[in-house]
Coordinates of N, CA and C in Angstrom, one line a residue:
X1 N 105.7 87.4 125.9 CA 105.4 86.2 125.2 C 104.6 86.4 124.0
X2 N 105.0 85.8 122.8 CA 104.4 86.1 121.6 C 103.1 85.3 121.5
X3 N 102.0 86.0 121.1 CA 100.7 85.4 121.0 C 100.5 84.7 119.7
X4 N 100.6 83.3 119.7 CA 100.5 82.6 118.4 C 99.2 82.8 117.7
X5 N 98.1 82.9 118.5 CA 96.8 83.2 117.8 C 96.8 84.5 117.1
X6 N 97.4 85.5 117.7 CA 97.5 86.8 117.1 C 98.3 86.7 115.8
X7 N 99.4 86.0 115.8 CA 100.2 85.9 114.6 C 99.5 85.2 113.5
X8 N 98.7 84.1 113.8 CA 98.0 83.3 112.8 C 96.9 84.2 112.2
X9 N 96.1 84.9 113.1 CA 95.1 85.8 112.7 C 95.6 86.9 111.8
X10 N 96.8 87.5 112.2 CA 97.4 88.5 111.4 C 97.8 88.0 110.0
X11 N 98.4 86.9 110.0 CA 98.9 86.3 108.7 C 97.7 86.0 107.8
X12 N 96.6 85.4 108.3 CA 95.5 85.1 107.5 C 94.8 86.4 107.0
X13 N 94.7 87.4 107.9 CA 94.0 88.6 107.5 C 94.8 89.3 106.4
X14 N 96.1 89.5 106.6 CA 97.0 90.1 105.6 C 97.0 89.3 104.3
X15 N 97.1 88.0 104.4 CA 97.2 87.2 103.2 C 95.9 87.3 102.4
X16 N 94.8 87.3 103.0 CA 93.5 87.4 102.3 C 93.3 88.8 101.7
X17 N 93.7 89.8 102.4 CA 93.4 91.2 101.9 C 94.4 91.5 100.8
X18 N 95.7 91.1 100.9 CA 96.6 91.3 99.8 C 96.3 90.4 98.6
X19 N 96.0 89.1 98.9 CA 95.5 88.1 97.9 C 96.6 87.9 96.9
X20 N 97.8 87.3 97.3 CA 98.8 87.1 96.3 C 98.4 86.1 95.2
X21 N 97.5 85.2 95.5 CA 97.1 84.3 94.4 C 96.3 85.0 93.4
X22 N 95.4 85.9 93.8 CA 94.7 86.7 92.8 C 95.6 87.7 92.1
X23 N 96.7 88.2 92.7 CA 97.6 89.1 92.1 C 98.4 88.4 91.0
X24 N 98.6 87.1 91.2 CA 99.6 86.4 90.3 C 99.2 86.6 88.8
X25 N 98.0 86.3 88.3 CA 97.7 86.5 86.9 C 97.8 88.0 86.5
X26 N 97.6 88.9 87.4 CA 97.7 90.3 87.1 C 99.2 90.7 86.9
X27 N 100.0 90.1 87.7 CA 101.5 90.3 87.6 C 102.0 89.9 86.2
X28 N 101.4 88.7 85.8 CA 101.8 88.1 84.5 C 101.3 89.1 83.4
X29 N 100.1 89.6 83.5 CA 99.6 90.5 82.5 C 100.4 91.8 82.4
X30 N 101.0 92.2 83.5 CA 101.8 93.5 83.5 C 103.2 93.3 83.0
X31 N 103.6 92.0 82.8 CA 105.0 91.8 82.4 C 105.0 90.9 81.1
X32 N 104.2 91.2 80.1 CA 104.2 90.3 78.9 C 105.5 90.4 78.1
X33 N 106.0 89.3 77.7 CA 107.2 89.3 76.9 C 108.5 89.7 77.6
X34 N 108.5 89.9 78.9 CA 109.7 90.3 79.6 C 110.5 89.0 79.9
X35 N 111.8 89.3 80.0 CA 112.7 88.2 80.3 C 112.6 87.8 81.8
X36 N 113.0 86.6 82.1 CA 112.9 86.2 83.6 C 113.6 87.1 84.5
X37 N 114.8 87.7 84.0 CA 115.5 88.7 84.9 C 114.7 89.9 85.1
X38 N 114.0 90.4 84.1 CA 113.2 91.6 84.2 C 112.0 91.3 85.1
X39 N 111.4 90.2 85.0 CA 110.3 89.8 85.8 C 110.7 89.7 87.3
X40 N 111.9 89.1 87.5 CA 112.4 89.0 88.9 C 112.6 90.4 89.5
X41 N 113.2 91.3 88.7 CA 113.5 92.6 89.2 C 112.2 93.4 89.6
X42 N 111.1 93.2 88.8 CA 109.9 93.9 89.0 C 109.2 93.2 90.3
X43 N 109.3 91.9 90.4 CA 108.7 91.2 91.5 C 109.3 91.7 92.8
X44 N 110.7 91.7 92.9 CA 111.4 92.1 94.1 C 111.1 93.6 94.4
X45 N 111.1 94.4 93.4 CA 110.9 95.9 93.7 C 109.5 96.2 94.1
X46 N 108.5 95.5 93.6 CA 107.1 95.8 94.0 C 106.9 95.3 95.4
X47 N 107.4 94.2 95.8 CA 107.2 93.7 97.2 C 108.0 94.6 98.2
X48 N 109.2 95.0 97.8 CA 110.0 95.9 98.7 C 109.3 97.2 98.9
X49 N 108.8 97.8 97.9 CA 108.1 99.1 98.0 C 106.8 99.0 98.8
X50 N 106.1 97.9 98.6 CA 104.8 97.7 99.3 C 105.1 97.5 100.8
X51 N 106.2 96.7 101.1 CA 106.5 96.5 102.5 C 106.9 97.8 103.2
X52 N 107.6 98.7 102.5 CA 108.0 100.0 103.1 C 106.8 100.8 103.4
X53 N 105.8 100.8 102.5 CA 104.6 101.6 102.7 C 103.8 101.0 103.9
X54 N 103.7 99.7 104.0 CA 103.0 99.1 105.1 C 103.7 99.3 106.5
X55 N 105.1 99.3 106.4 CA 105.9 99.5 107.6 C 105.6 101.0 108.1
X56 N 105.5 101.9 107.2 CA 105.3 103.3 107.6 C 104.0 103.4 108.3
X57 N 102.9 102.8 107.8 CA 101.6 102.9 108.5 C 101.5 102.1 109.7
X58 N 102.3 101.0 109.8 CA 102.3 100.1 111.0 C 102.8 100.9 112.2
X59 N 103.9 101.7 112.0 CA 104.5 102.4 113.1 C 103.8 103.8 113.3
X60 N 103.4 104.5 112.3 CA 102.9 105.8 112.5 C 101.4 106.0 112.2
X61 N 100.7 104.9 111.7 CA 99.3 105.1 111.4 C 98.5 105.5 112.5
X62 N 98.7 104.9 113.7 CA 97.8 105.2 114.9 C 98.1 106.6 115.3
X63 N 99.3 107.1 115.2 CA 99.7 108.5 115.6 C 99.0 109.5 114.7
X64 N 98.9 109.1 113.4 CA 98.2 110.0 112.4 C 96.7 110.0 112.8
X65 N 96.1 108.9 113.1 CA 94.7 108.8 113.5 C 94.5 109.7 114.7
X66 N 95.4 109.6 115.7 CA 95.2 110.4 116.9 C 95.3 111.9 116.6
X67 N 96.2 112.3 115.7 CA 96.4 113.7 115.3 C 95.2 114.3 114.7
X68 N 94.4 113.5 113.9 CA 93.2 114.0 113.3 C 92.0 113.7 114.1
X69 N 92.1 113.1 115.3 CA 91.0 113.0 116.2 C 90.2 111.7 116.0
X70 N 90.8 110.7 115.4 CA 90.0 109.5 115.1 C 90.4 108.4 116.2
X71 N 89.5 107.8 116.9 CA 89.8 106.8 117.9 C 90.1 105.5 117.2
X72 N 90.8 104.6 117.9 CA 91.1 103.3 117.3 C 89.9 102.5 117.2
X73 N 88.9 102.7 118.1 CA 87.7 101.9 118.0 C 86.9 102.3 116.8
X74 N 86.9 103.6 116.5 CA 86.2 104.1 115.2 C 86.9 103.5 114.0
X75 N 88.2 103.5 114.1 CA 88.9 103.0 112.9 C 88.7 101.5 112.7
X76 N 88.6 100.8 113.8 CA 88.3 99.3 113.7 C 87.0 99.1 113.0
X77 N 86.0 99.9 113.3 CA 84.7 99.7 112.7 C 84.8 100.1 111.2
X78 N 85.4 101.3 110.9 CA 85.5 101.7 109.5 C 86.4 100.7 108.7
X79 N 87.5 100.2 109.3 CA 88.3 99.3 108.6 C 87.6 98.0 108.4
X80 N 86.8 97.5 109.4 CA 86.1 96.3 109.2 C 85.1 96.4 108.1
X81 N 84.4 97.6 107.9 CA 83.5 97.8 106.8 C 84.2 97.8 105.5
X82 N 85.4 98.4 105.5 CA 86.1 98.5 104.2 C 86.6 97.1 103.8
X83 N 87.0 96.3 104.8 CA 87.4 94.9 104.5 C 86.2 94.0 104.0
X84 N 85.1 94.3 104.6 CA 83.9 93.6 104.2 C 83.5 93.9 102.8
X85 N 83.6 95.1 102.4 CA 83.3 95.5 101.0 C 84.3 94.8 100.0
X86 N 85.6 94.7 100.5 CA 86.6 94.0 99.7 C 86.2 92.5 99.6
X87 N 85.7 91.9 100.7 CA 85.3 90.5 100.7 C 84.2 90.3 99.7
X88 N 83.2 91.2 99.6 CA 82.1 91.1 98.7 C 82.6 91.2 97.2
X89 N 83.6 92.1 97.0 CA 84.2 92.1 95.7 C 84.8 90.8 95.3
X90 N 85.5 90.2 96.2 CA 86.2 88.9 96.0 C 85.1 87.8 95.7
X91 N 84.0 87.8 96.4 CA 83.0 86.8 96.3 C 82.3 86.9 95.0
X92 N 82.1 88.2 94.5 CA 81.4 88.4 93.2 C 82.3 88.7 92.1
X93 N 83.6 88.5 92.2 CA 84.6 88.6 91.1 C 84.8 90.0 90.7
X94 N 84.3 91.0 91.4 CA 84.5 92.4 90.9 C 85.9 92.9 91.2
X95 N 86.6 92.3 92.2 CA 87.9 92.8 92.5 C 88.9 92.4 91.4
X96 N 88.9 91.2 91.0 CA 89.8 90.7 89.9 C 89.5 91.5 88.6
X97 N 88.3 91.8 88.3 CA 87.9 92.5 87.1 C 88.5 93.9 87.1
X98 N 88.4 94.6 88.3 CA 89.0 95.9 88.4 C 90.5 95.9 88.2
X99 N 91.2 94.8 88.8 CA 92.6 94.7 88.6 C 93.0 94.5 87.2
X100 N 92.3 93.7 86.5 CA 92.6 93.5 85.1 C 92.3 94.7 84.2
X101 N 91.3 95.5 84.6 CA 91.1 96.8 83.9 C 92.2 97.8 84.0
X102 N 93.1 97.6 85.0 CA 94.2 98.5 85.2 C 95.4 98.1 84.4
X103 N 95.4 97.0 83.8 CA 96.5 96.6 83.0 C 96.8 97.5 81.8
X104 N 97.9 98.1 81.8 CA 98.3 99.0 80.7 C 99.7 98.7 80.2
X105 N 100.2 99.4 79.3 CA 101.5 99.2 78.7 C 102.5 100.1 79.5
X106 N 102.5 100.0 80.8 CA 103.5 100.8 81.6 C 104.8 100.1 81.5
X107 N 105.9 100.9 81.3 CA 107.2 100.3 81.1 C 107.7 99.6 82.4
X108 N 107.4 100.1 83.6 CA 107.8 99.5 84.8 C 106.7 99.6 85.8
X109 N 105.9 98.6 85.9 CA 104.7 98.6 86.8 C 105.0 98.3 88.3
X110 N 106.3 98.2 88.7 CA 106.6 97.7 90.0 C 106.1 98.6 91.1
X111 N 106.3 99.9 91.0 CA 105.8 100.8 92.0 C 104.3 101.1 91.9
X112 N 103.9 101.5 90.7 CA 102.5 101.8 90.4 C 102.2 101.0 89.1
X113 N 101.2 100.2 89.1 CA 100.2 99.9 90.2 C 100.4 98.7 91.0
X114 N 101.5 97.9 90.8 CA 101.7 96.7 91.6 C 101.9 96.9 93.1
X115 N 102.9 97.7 93.4 CA 103.2 98.0 94.9 C 102.0 98.8 95.5
X116 N 101.7 99.9 94.8 CA 100.6 100.8 95.2 C 99.7 101.0 94.0
X117 N 98.4 100.6 94.1 CA 97.7 100.3 95.3 C 97.3 98.8 95.4
X118 N 97.9 97.9 94.5 CA 97.5 96.5 94.5 C 97.9 95.7 95.7
X119 N 99.2 95.9 96.1 CA 99.7 95.2 97.3 C 99.4 96.0 98.5
X120 N 100.0 97.2 98.5 CA 99.8 98.2 99.7 C 98.7 99.1 99.3
X121 N 97.5 98.6 99.4 CA 96.3 99.5 99.1 C 95.6 99.9 100.3
X122 N 94.4 100.5 100.2 CA 93.6 100.9 101.3 C 93.3 99.8 102.3
X123 N 93.0 98.6 101.8 CA 92.6 97.5 102.6 C 93.8 97.0 103.5
X124 N 95.0 96.8 102.8 CA 96.1 96.3 103.6 C 96.7 97.4 104.5
X125 N 96.6 98.6 104.1 CA 97.0 99.7 105.0 C 96.2 99.8 106.3
X126 N 94.8 99.7 106.1 CA 93.9 99.7 107.2 C 94.2 98.5 108.1
X127 N 94.5 97.3 107.5 CA 94.7 96.1 108.2 C 95.9 96.2 109.1
X128 N 97.1 96.7 108.6 CA 98.3 96.8 109.5 C 98.1 97.8 110.6
X129 N 97.3 98.9 110.4 CA 97.0 99.8 111.5 C 96.2 99.2 112.5
X130 N 95.1 98.4 112.1 CA 94.3 97.7 113.0 C 95.0 96.7 113.8
X131 N 95.8 95.9 113.2 CA 96.5 94.8 113.8 C 97.6 95.3 114.8
X132 N 98.3 96.4 114.3 CA 99.4 97.0 115.2 C 98.8 97.5 116.5
X133 N 97.5 98.1 116.4 CA 96.9 98.6 117.6 C 96.4 97.6 118.6
X134 N 96.4 96.3 118.2 CA 95.9 95.3 119.1 C 96.9 94.9 120.2
X135 N 98.2 95.2 119.9 CA 99.3 94.9 120.9 C 99.9 96.2 121.3
X136 N 100.1 96.4 122.6 CA 100.6 97.7 123.1 C 102.1 97.8 122.8
X137 N 102.6 99.0 122.7 CA 104.0 99.3 122.5 C 104.5 99.0 121.1
X138 N 105.8 99.0 121.0 CA 106.4 98.8 119.7 C 106.3 97.3 119.2
X139 N 105.9 96.4 120.1 CA 105.8 95.0 119.8 C 104.8 94.8 118.7
X140 N 103.7 95.5 118.8 CA 102.6 95.4 117.9 C 103.0 95.6 116.4
X141 N 103.6 96.8 116.1 CA 104.0 97.0 114.7 C 105.1 96.0 114.3
X142 N 106.0 95.6 115.2 CA 107.1 94.7 114.9 C 106.5 93.3 114.5
X143 N 105.5 92.8 115.3 CA 104.9 91.5 115.0 C 104.2 91.6 113.7
X144 N 103.4 92.6 113.4 CA 102.7 92.8 112.2 C 103.6 92.8 111.0
X145 N 104.8 93.5 111.2 CA 105.7 93.6 110.1 C 106.4 92.3 109.8
X146 N 106.6 91.5 110.9 CA 107.1 90.1 110.7 C 106.2 89.3 109.9
X147 N 104.9 89.4 110.2 CA 103.9 88.7 109.4 C 103.8 89.2 108.0
X148 N 104.0 90.6 107.8 CA 103.9 91.2 106.5 C 105.1 90.6 105.6
X149 N 106.2 90.4 106.3 CA 107.4 89.9 105.5 C 107.1 88.5 105.0
X150 N 106.4 87.7 105.8 CA 106.0 86.3 105.3 C 105.0 86.4 104.2
X151 N 104.1 87.3 104.3 CA 103.1 87.4 103.2 C 103.7 87.9 101.9
X152 N 104.7 88.9 102.1 CA 105.4 89.4 100.9 C 106.2 88.3 100.3
X153 N 106.8 87.4 101.1 CA 107.6 86.3 100.6 C 106.8 85.4 99.8
X154 N 105.6 85.1 100.3 CA 104.6 84.2 99.5 C 104.3 84.9 98.2
X155 N 104.0 86.2 98.3 CA 103.6 86.9 97.0 C 104.8 86.9 96.0
X156 N 106.0 87.1 96.6 CA 107.2 87.1 95.7 C 107.4 85.7 95.0
X157 N 107.2 84.6 95.8 CA 107.3 83.3 95.2 C 106.3 83.0 94.1
X158 N 105.1 83.5 94.4 CA 104.0 83.3 93.4 C 104.3 84.1 92.2
X159 N 104.8 85.3 92.3 CA 105.1 86.1 91.2 C 106.2 85.4 90.3
X160 N 107.2 84.9 91.0 CA 108.3 84.3 90.3 C 107.9 83.0 89.6
X161 N 106.9 82.3 90.2 CA 106.5 81.0 89.6 C 105.1 81.2 89.0
X162 N 104.7 82.5 88.7 CA 103.4 82.8 88.2 C 102.9 82.0 87.1
X163 N 103.6 82.0 86.0 CA 103.2 81.3 84.8 C 102.9 79.8 85.0
X164 N 103.8 79.2 85.8 CA 103.6 77.7 86.1 C 102.3 77.5 86.9
X165 N 102.2 78.3 88.0 CA 101.0 78.1 88.9 C 99.7 78.5 88.2
X166 N 99.8 79.5 87.3 CA 98.5 79.9 86.6 C 98.1 78.7 85.7
X167 N 99.0 78.1 85.1 CA 98.6 76.9 84.2 C 98.1 75.7 85.1
X168 N 98.7 75.6 86.3 CA 98.3 74.5 87.1 C 96.9 74.7 87.7
X169 N 96.7 75.9 88.2 CA 95.4 76.2 88.8 C 94.3 76.4 87.8
X170 N 94.6 77.1 86.7 CA 93.6 77.5 85.8 C 92.7 78.6 86.3
X171 N 91.9 79.1 85.4 CA 90.9 80.2 85.8 C 90.0 79.7 86.9
X172 N 89.5 78.5 86.7 CA 88.5 77.9 87.7 C 89.2 77.8 89.1
X173 N 90.4 77.3 89.1 CA 91.1 77.1 90.4 C 91.3 78.4 91.1
X174 N 91.8 79.4 90.3 CA 92.0 80.7 90.9 C 90.7 81.3 91.4
X175 N 89.6 81.1 90.7 CA 88.3 81.7 91.0 C 87.8 81.0 92.3
X176 N 88.0 79.7 92.5 CA 87.5 79.0 93.7 C 88.3 79.5 94.9
X177 N 89.7 79.6 94.8 CA 90.5 80.0 95.9 C 90.1 81.4 96.3
X178 N 89.9 82.3 95.3 CA 89.6 83.7 95.6 C 88.2 83.8 96.4
X179 N 87.3 83.0 96.0 CA 86.0 83.1 96.7 C 86.1 82.5 98.1
X180 N 86.9 81.5 98.3 CA 87.1 80.9 99.6 C 87.7 82.0 100.5
X181 N 88.7 82.6 100.0 CA 89.4 83.7 100.8 C 88.5 84.9 101.0
X182 N 87.6 85.1 100.1 CA 86.6 86.2 100.3 C 85.6 85.9 101.5
X183 N 85.2 84.6 101.6 CA 84.4 84.2 102.7 C 85.1 84.4 104.1
X184 N 86.4 84.0 104.1 CA 87.2 84.1 105.3 C 87.4 85.6 105.7
X185 N 87.6 86.4 104.7 CA 87.8 87.9 104.9 C 86.5 88.5 105.4
X186 N 85.4 88.1 104.9 CA 84.1 88.6 105.4 C 83.9 88.3 106.9
X187 N 84.3 87.1 107.4 CA 84.2 86.8 108.8 C 85.1 87.6 109.6
X188 N 86.4 87.8 109.1 CA 87.4 88.6 109.9 C 87.0 90.0 109.9
X189 N 86.4 90.6 108.9 CA 86.0 92.0 108.9 C 84.8 92.2 109.9
X190 N 83.9 91.3 110.0 CA 82.9 91.4 111.0 C 83.4 91.4 112.4
X191 N 84.5 90.6 112.6 CA 85.2 90.5 113.9 C 85.8 91.9 114.3
X192 N 86.4 92.6 113.3 CA 86.9 93.9 113.5 C 85.8 94.9 114.0
X193 N 84.7 94.8 113.3 CA 83.6 95.7 113.6 C 83.1 95.4 115.1
X194 N 82.9 94.1 115.4 CA 82.5 93.8 116.8 C 83.5 94.2 117.8
X195 N 84.8 94.1 117.5 CA 85.8 94.6 118.5 C 85.7 96.1 118.7
X196 N 85.4 96.9 117.6 CA 85.3 98.3 117.7 C 84.0 98.7 118.5
X197 N 82.9 98.0 118.3 CA 81.7 98.2 119.0 C 81.9 97.9 120.5
X198 N 82.7 96.8 120.8 CA 83.0 96.4 122.2 C 83.8 97.5 122.9
X199 N 84.8 98.2 122.1 CA 85.5 99.2 122.7 C 84.7 100.4 123.0
X200 N 83.6 100.6 122.3 CA 82.7 101.7 122.5 C 81.7 101.4 123.6
X201 N 81.6 100.1 124.0 CA 80.7 99.6 125.1 C 79.4 99.2 124.6
X202 N 79.2 99.0 123.2 CA 78.0 98.6 122.7 C 77.7 97.1 122.7
X203 N 78.8 96.3 122.8 CA 78.7 94.9 122.8 C 79.2 94.3 124.1

């Protein structure tokens, strides 16, 4: 039986860490003067590459951790701390500033830096490994990848409608949404740390 609470938590966590709303103005900055067809191609390609990377870590990430001798409990704590630092960046606007600093005149930014590391970065990779490990067997990665597809779809839609949404929300609107998502991510990251401590028997 599919755990609805797990799916909702997974979607919220991945959505917050990938932050499609925050990526939208960055996508626009990477594609100045391009035709709608070129922008569509870059949007589809970046989301497809990012999904492939996340799928790879969803299925084999825990095996890699086991190979190097890292327990899932330890990774939960480390991943929670990493996500908490990301949340702080969102709350204090440092994350968006770093993204904007990466904007260069790359001919095709779909693979780098849009897909990697902006969509499939350390935070989202850690998240899919953590979430996949919460459900035993192959069902965990499959559920997480299903959620990842929905998040990628939202990101794709925002990329395609980026210029319209950016004008509608404005800088203030995007800033408010990013900070709210940062607060939510901070709470979720603490939960990951507590789960890891519980696995160690400290809580």
